[in-house]
Coordinates of C-alpha atoms in Angstrom, one line a residue:
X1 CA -5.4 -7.3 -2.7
X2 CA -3.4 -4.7 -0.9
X3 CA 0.1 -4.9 -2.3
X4 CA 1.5 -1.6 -0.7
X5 CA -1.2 -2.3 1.8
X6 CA -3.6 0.8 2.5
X7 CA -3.3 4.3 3.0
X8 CA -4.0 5.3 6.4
X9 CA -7.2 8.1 6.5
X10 CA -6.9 11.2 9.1
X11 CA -6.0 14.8 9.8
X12 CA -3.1 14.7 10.1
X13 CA -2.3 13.8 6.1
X14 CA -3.6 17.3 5.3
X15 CA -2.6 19.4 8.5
X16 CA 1.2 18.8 7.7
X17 CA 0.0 21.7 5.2
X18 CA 0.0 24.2 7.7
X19 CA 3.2 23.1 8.9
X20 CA 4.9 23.6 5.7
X21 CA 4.9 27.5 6.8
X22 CA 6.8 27.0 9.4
X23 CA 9.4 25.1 7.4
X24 CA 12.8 27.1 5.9
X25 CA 12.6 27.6 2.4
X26 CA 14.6 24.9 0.5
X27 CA 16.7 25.9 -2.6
X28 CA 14.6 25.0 -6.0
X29 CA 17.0 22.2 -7.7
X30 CA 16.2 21.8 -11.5
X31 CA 12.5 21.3 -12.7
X32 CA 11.6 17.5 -13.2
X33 CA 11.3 16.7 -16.6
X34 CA 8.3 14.3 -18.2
X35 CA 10.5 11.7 -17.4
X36 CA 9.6 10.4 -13.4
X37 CA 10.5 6.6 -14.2
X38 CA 13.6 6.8 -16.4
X39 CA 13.7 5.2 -19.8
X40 CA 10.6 2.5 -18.8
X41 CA 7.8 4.9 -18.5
X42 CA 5.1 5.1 -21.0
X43 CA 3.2 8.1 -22.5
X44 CA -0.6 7.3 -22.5
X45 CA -3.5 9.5 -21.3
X46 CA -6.5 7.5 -21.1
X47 CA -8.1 5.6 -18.3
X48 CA -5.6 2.5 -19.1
X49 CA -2.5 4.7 -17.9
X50 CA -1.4 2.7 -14.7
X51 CA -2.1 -0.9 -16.6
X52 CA 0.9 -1.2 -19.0
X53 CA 4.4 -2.5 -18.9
X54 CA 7.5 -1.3 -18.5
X55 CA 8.6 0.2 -21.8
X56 CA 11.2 -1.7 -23.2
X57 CA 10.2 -4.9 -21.4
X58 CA 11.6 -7.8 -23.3
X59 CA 9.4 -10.9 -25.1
X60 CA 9.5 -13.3 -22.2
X61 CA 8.8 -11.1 -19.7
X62 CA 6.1 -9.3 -21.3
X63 CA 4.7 -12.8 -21.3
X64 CA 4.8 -13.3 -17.6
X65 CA 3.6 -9.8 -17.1
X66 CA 0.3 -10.5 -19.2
X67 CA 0.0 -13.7 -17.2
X68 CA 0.8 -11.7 -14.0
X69 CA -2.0 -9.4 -15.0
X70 CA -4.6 -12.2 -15.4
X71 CA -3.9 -13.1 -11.9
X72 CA -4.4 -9.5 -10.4
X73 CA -7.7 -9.6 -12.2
X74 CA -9.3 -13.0 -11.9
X75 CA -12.1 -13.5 -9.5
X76 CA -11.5 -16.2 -6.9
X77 CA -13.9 -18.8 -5.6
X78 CA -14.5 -20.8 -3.3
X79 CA -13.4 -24.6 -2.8
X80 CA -13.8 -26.9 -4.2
X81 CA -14.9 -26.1 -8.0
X82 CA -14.3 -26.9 -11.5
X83 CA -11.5 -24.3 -11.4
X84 CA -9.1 -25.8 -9.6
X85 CA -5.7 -23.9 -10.2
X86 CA -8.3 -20.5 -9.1
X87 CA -10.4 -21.8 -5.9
X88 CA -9.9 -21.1 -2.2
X89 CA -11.2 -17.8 -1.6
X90 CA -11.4 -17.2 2.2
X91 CA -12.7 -18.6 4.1
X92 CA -13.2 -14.8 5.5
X93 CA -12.2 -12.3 3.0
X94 CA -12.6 -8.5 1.9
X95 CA -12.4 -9.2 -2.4
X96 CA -12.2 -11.6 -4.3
X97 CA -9.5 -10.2 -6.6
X98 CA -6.9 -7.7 -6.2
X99 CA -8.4 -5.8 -9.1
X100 CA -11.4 -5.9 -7.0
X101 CA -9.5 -2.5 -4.9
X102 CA -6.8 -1.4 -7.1
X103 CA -9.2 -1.1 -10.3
X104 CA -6.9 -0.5 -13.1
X105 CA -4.0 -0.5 -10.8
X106 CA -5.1 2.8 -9.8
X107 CA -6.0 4.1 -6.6
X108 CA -9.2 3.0 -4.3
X109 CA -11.5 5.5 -2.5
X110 CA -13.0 5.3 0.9
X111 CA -16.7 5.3 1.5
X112 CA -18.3 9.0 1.5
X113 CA -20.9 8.6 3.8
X114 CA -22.0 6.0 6.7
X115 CA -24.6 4.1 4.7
X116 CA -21.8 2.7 2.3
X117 CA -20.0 -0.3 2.3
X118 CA -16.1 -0.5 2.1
X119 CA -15.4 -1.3 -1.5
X120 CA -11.2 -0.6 -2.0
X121 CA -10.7 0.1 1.7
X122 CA -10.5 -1.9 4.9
X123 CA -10.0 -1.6 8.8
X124 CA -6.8 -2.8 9.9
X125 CA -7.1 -4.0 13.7
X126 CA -5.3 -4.6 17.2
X127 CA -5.5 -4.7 20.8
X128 CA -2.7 -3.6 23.2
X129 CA -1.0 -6.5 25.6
X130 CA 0.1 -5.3 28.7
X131 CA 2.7 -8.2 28.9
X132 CA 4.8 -7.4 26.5
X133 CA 3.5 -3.3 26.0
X134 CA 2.8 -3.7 22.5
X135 CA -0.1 -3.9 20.2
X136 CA -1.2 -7.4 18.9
X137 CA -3.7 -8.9 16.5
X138 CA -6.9 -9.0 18.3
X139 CA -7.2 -13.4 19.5
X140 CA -10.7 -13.9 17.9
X141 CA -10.4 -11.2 14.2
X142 CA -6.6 -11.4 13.7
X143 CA -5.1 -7.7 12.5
X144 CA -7.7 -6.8 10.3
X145 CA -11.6 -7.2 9.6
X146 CA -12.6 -9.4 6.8
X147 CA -16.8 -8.2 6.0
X148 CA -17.0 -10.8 3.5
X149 CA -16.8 -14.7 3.6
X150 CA -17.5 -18.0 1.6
X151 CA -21.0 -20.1 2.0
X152 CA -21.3 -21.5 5.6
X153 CA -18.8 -19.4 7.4
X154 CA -20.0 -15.6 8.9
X155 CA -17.9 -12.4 7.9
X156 CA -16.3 -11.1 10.5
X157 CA -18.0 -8.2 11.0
X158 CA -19.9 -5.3 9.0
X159 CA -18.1 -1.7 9.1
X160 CA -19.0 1.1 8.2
X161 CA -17.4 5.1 8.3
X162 CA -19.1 8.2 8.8
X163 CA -16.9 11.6 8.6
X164 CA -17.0 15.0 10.9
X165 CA -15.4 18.4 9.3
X166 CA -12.9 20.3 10.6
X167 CA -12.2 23.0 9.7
X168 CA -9.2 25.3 10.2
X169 CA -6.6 27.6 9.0
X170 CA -3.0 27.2 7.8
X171 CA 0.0 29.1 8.4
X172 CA -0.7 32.1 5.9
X173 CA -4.4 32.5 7.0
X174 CA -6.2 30.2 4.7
X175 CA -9.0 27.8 5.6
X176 CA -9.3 24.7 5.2
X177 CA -11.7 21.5 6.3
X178 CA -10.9 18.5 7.0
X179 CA -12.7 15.3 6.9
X180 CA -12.3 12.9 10.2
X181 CA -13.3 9.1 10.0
X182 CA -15.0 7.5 12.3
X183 CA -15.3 3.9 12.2
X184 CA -18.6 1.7 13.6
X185 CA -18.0 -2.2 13.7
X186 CA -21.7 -3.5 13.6
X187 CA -22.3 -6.9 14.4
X188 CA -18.9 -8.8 15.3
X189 CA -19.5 -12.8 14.7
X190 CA -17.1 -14.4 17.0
X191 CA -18.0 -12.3 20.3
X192 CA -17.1 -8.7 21.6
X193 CA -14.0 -6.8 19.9
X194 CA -13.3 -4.9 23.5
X195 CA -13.5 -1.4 24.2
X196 CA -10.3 -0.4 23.4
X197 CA -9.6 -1.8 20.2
X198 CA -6.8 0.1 18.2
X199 CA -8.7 0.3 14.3
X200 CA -7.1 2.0 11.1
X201 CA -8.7 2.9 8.0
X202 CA -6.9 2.5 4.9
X203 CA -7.7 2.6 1.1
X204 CA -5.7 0.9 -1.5
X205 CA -3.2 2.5 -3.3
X206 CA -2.1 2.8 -6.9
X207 CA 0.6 -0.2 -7.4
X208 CA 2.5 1.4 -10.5
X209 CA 6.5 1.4 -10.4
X210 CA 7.1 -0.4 -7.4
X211 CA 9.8 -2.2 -9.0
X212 CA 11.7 0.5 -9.5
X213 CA 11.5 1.4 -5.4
X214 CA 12.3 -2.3 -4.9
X215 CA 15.7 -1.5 -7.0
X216 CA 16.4 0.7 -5.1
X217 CA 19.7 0.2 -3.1
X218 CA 19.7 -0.1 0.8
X219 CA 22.4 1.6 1.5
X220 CA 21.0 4.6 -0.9
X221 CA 17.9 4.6 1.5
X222 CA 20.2 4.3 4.7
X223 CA 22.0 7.4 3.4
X224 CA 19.5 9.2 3.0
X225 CA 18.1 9.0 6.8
X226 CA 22.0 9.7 7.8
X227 CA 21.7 13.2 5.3
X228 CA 17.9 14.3 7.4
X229 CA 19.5 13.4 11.0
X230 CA 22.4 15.9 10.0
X231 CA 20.7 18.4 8.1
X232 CA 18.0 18.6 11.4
X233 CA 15.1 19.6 9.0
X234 CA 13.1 16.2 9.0
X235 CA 14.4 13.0 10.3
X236 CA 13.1 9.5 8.5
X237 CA 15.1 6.4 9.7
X238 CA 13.9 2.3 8.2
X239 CA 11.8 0.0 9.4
X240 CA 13.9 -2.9 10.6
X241 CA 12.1 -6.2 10.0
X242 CA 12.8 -9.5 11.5
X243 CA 16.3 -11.1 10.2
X244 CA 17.1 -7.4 9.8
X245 CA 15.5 -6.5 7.0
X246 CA 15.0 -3.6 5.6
X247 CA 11.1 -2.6 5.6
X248 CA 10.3 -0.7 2.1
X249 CA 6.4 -1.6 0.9
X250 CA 3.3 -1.2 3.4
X251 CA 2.3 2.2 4.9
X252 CA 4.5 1.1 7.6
X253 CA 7.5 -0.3 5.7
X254 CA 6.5 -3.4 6.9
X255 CA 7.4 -5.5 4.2
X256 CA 11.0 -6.1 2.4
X257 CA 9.8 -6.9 -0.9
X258 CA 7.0 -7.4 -3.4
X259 CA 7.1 -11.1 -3.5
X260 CA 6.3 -11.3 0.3
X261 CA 4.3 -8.3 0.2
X262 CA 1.8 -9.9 -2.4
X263 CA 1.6 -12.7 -0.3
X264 CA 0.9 -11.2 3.0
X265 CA -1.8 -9.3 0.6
X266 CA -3.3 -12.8 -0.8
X267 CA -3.8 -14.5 3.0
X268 CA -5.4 -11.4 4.6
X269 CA -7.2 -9.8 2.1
X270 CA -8.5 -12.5 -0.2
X271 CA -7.7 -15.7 2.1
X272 CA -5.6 -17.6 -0.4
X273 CA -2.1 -19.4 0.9
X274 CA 1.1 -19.4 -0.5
X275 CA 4.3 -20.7 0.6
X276 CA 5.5 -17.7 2.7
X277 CA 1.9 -17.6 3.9
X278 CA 0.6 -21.4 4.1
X279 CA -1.7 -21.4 6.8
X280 CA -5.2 -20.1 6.8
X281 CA -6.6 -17.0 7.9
X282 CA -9.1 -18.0 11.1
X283 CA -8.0 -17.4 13.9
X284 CA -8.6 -20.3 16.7
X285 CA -12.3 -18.4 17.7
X286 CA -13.3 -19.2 14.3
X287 CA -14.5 -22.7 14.0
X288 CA -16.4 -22.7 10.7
X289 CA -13.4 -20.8 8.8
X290 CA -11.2 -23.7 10.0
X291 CA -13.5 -26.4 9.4
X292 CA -14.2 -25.2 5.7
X293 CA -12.5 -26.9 2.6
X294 CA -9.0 -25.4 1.3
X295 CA -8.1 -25.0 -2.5
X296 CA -4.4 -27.0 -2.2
X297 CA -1.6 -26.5 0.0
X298 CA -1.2 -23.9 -1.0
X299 CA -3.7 -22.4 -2.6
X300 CA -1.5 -20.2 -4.8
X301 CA 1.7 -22.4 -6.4
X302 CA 4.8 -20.2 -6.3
X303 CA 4.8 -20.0 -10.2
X304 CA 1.7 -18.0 -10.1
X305 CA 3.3 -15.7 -6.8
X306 CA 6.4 -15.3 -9.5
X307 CA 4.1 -14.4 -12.5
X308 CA 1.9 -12.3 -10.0
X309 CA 5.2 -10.6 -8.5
X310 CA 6.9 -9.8 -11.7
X311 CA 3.7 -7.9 -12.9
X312 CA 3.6 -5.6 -10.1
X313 CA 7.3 -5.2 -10.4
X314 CA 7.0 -4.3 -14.2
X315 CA 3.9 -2.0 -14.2
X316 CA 5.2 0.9 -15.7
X317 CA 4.7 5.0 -14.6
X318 CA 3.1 7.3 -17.3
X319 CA 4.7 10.0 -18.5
X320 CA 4.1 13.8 -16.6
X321 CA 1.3 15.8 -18.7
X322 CA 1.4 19.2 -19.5
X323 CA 4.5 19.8 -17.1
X324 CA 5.7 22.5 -18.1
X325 CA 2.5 24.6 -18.0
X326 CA 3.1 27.9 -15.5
X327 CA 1.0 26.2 -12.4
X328 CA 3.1 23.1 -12.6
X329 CA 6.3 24.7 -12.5
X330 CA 5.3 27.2 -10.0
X331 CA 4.1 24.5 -7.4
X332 CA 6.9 22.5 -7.6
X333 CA 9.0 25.2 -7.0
X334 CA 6.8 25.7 -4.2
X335 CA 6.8 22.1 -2.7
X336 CA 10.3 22.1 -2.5
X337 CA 10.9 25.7 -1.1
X338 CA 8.4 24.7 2.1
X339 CA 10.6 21.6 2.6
X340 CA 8.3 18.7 1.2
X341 CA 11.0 17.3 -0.9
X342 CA 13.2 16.7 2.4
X343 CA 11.0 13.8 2.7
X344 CA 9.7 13.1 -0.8
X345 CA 13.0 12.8 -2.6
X346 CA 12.9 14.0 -5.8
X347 CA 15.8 11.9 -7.5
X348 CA 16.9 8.2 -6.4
X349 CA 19.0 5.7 -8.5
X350 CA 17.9 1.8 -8.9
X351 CA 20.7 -0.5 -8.5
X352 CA 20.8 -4.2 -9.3
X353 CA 17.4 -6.1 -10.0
X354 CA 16.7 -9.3 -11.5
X355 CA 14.8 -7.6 -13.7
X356 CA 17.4 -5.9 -16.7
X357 CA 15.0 -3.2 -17.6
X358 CA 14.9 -2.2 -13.7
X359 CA 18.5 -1.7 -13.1
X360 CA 20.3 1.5 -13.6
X361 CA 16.9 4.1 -13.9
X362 CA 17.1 7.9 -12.7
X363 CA 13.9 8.1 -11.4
X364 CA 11.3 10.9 -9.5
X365 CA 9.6 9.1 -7.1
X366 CA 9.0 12.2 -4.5
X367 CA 9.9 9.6 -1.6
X368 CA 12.5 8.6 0.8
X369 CA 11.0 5.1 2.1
X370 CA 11.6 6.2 5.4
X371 CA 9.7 6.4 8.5
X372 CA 8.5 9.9 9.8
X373 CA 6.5 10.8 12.7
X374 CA 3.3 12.5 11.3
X375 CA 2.1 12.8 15.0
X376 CA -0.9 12.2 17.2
X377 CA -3.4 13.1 14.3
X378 CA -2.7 10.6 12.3
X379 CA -1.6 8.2 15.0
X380 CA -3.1 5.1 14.9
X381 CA -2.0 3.2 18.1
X382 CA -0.5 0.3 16.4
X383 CA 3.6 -0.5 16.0
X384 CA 5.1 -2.4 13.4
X385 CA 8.0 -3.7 13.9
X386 CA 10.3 -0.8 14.1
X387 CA 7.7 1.8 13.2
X388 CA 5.5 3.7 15.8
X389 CA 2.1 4.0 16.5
X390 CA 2.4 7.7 14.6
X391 CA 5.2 6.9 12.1
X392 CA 4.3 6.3 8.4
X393 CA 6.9 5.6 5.5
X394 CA 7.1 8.3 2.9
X395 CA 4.3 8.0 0.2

C-alpha cells in the first residue's frame, strides 16, 4: 500500500545537482542536532529502525498502534474465506499487503533490469482529453496498472522497466550517470492502452513521521510559499484539493490527510473499499472484476482505517547517527549553502493534533510540502489537481 504514494523515477531527481552550482550560497544556520522528530523519536540502529512508535506514546494508543501494525502487515485474500474481517483483495491488485512495498516501513526499490517484475513499485497511468485539456484515468485501466489479480479475473497488464545511462557533468566539472526508465506494458487484458498514454514510475516510500507533517499547521505551510515568492530563490506554492483543501501527502500533494490517503492506497493498490473509497476498482471495461464476489461493504470497517491511520501517524523517526562526524557536518553546511534547504526546510513546528504526543514538536523534516517545478526531466504529463505535469511536493 502506497500511503505517500510513490516516488516518481527520472533525471531530473539527480540533475537538480548540477543546478545547485548555479544557486547563491545560503547562510549556514546552526547544525541539526540528533534530534530530527522532537521529543518522539527513538534511538535504535538495527534493521527494525522505521517500525516503532512514537516515544512517549501512551498505553491506549500504543494499543491501537500494535493493532494498526497488524493491519499494514497482514496478507489479504480473496472473497469469500474463512477470514472474513481480512477478505476482499482485488479484484485487480499490485500487493496483497502494504508491508508487501513498504517492508519494514522502509523504502521500496525499483526493478534493476527489464527481466524483473515490479515488487514495491508501480506505473501510475493517464490519457489526455481534449475536451476539457487535462489528463484523465485511462476508460478501460483507471490511473494506474494493477499486474496482479484474484482467481478468474486477468491482471491488467504485465510491466516491466529497462534503464539507459546518461551520463554528464555538473556545474564544477564532475561526472555523473544517470539512469533513465523506460517502461514496456506487455500484454494489456481489456484492449489497447493508446499510443499516447501518459505512464509514471514510482517506488514506495518510507512511511515514518508522517504524523508529525500532518501536525503541521496550514497556515505555517502557506507562509512559507509567501517567504520563497518574496525571497525569488525557489518558489513552492500548495496543492489545492477539491473543497479547498490543502494537498500535503502523495508525490503530488494530492491528498489532505493520512486517513484518506490510506484509503485511496487500500482501493488502488490492494482493491479493498472503505468508506471514503466504497466502490470497487474495475473500471466499466472490466467485466470479470465487477462480476467477482466483494469482502463487505466495505471491505475495510472504519475502525480498522482508524487503527490503520493512527499507526502510520505514530511511527516514530530514529535518531541521527554519528552526526557530528566531520563529513556530516561538512555536507550539511554544504546543502544549505547551494540553496537546498530553500525547499527542504530544515525546522517546522507541529500544531494541534488529536494525537497529544504529536502536538507542539520542533522537528527537521528537510521539507516545505510545497509544490516546485522540477522541469521537463522529470515531467510526467499528468496534473493533479493543482499541481503540474512537472511539479512534485518537496520530499
Amino acid at each position: 500500500m502506497s500511503f505517500q504514494r510513490w516516488e516518481p523515477v527520472g533525471p531530473a531527481a539527480i540533475l537538480m545537482g548540477a543546478l545547485l552550482v548555479a544557486l547563491p550560497l545560503q547562510a549556514q544556520d546552526a547544525p541539526l542536532g540528533p534530534d530530527l522528530a522532537g521529543t518522539t523519536g527513538r534511538k535504535i540502529v538495527t534493521q527494525m529502525a522505521f517500525t516503532l512508535p512514537l516515544a512517549g506514546l501512551d498505553a491506549e494508543r500504543q494499543r491501537e498502534f500494535f493493532f494498526g501494525n497488524r493491519l499494514f502487515n497482514t496478507n489479504w485474500v480473496a472473497a469469500p474465506s474463512s477470514t472474513e474481517k481480512f477478505d476482499g483483495l482485488g479484484p485487480t491488485f499490485n500487493r496483497v499487503s502494504c508491508d508487501a512495498c513498504h517492508l519494514r516501513d522502509g523504502r521500496g526499490q525499483v526493478p534493476d533490469s527489464a527481466g524483473e517484475p515490479l515488487q514495491s513499485a508501480l506505473v501510475r497511468i493517464s490519457v489526455w482529453d481534449a475536451a476539457t485539456k487535462t489528463a484523465i484515468p485511462h476508460p478501460a485501466y483507471g490511473d494506474q496498472l494493477n499486474d496482479r489479480a484474484i482467481s478468474g479475473v486477468k491482471a491488467e497488464a504485465r510491466v516491466r522497466v529497462s534503464w539507459t545511462e546518461l551520463p554528464g557533468k555538473y556545474g564544477d566539472g564532475s561526472a555523473y550517470s544517470l539512469r533513465k526508465p523506460t517502461i514496456q506494458i506487455d500484454q494489456p487484458a481489456y484492449g489497447p492502452l493508446g499510443k499516447d498514454l501518459l505512464t509514471s514510475l514510482r517506488v514506495a516510500p518510507a512511511v515514518i513521521g508522517l504524523g508529525l507533517l500532518e501536525a503541521v499547521p496550514e497556515a505555517d505551510i502557506l507562509a512559507l510559499a509567501e517567504k520563497q515568492a518574496k525571497d525569488g530563490i525557489v518558489s513552492g506554492r500548495p496543492n489545492r484539493l477539491d473543497g479547498g483543501k490543502l494537498g500535503r501527502f502523495g508525490w503530488k500533494a494530492n491528498q489532505p490527510d493520512l486517513r484518506t490517503q490510506n484509503a485511496g492506497a487500500a482501493n488502488g493498490d490492494i482493491g479493498i473499499t472503505t468508506s471514503l473509497f466504497p466502490k470497487q476498482n474495475c473500471p466499466p471495461a472490466q467485466k470479470a472484476c465487477l462480476a467477482a464476489p466483494n469482502g463487505g461493504e466495505p471491505e475495510m470497517s472504519d475502525a480498522y482505517l482508524e487503527k490503520l491511520t493512527t499507526y502510520t501517524q505514530t511511527l516514530a523517526v530514529p535518531r541521527r547517527r554519528e552526526w557530528e562526524t566531520p563529513e556530516l557536518t561538512r555536507g550539511e553546511a554544504l546543502f544549505t549553502g547551494f540553496g537546498c534547504a530553500a525547499c527542504h526546510v530544515s525546522t517546522l513546528k507541529t500544531g494541534d493534533h488529536k494525537i497529544p504526543e504529536l502536538r507542539n514538536q520542533t522537528i527537521h523534516p528537510l521539507t516545505d510540502l510545497l509544490l516546485h517545478d522540477m522541469g521537463p526531466g522529470l515531467a510526467d504529463g499528468r496534473p493533479d489537481h493543482d499541481a503540474g505535469p512537472s511539479e512534485w511536493r518537496t520530499p
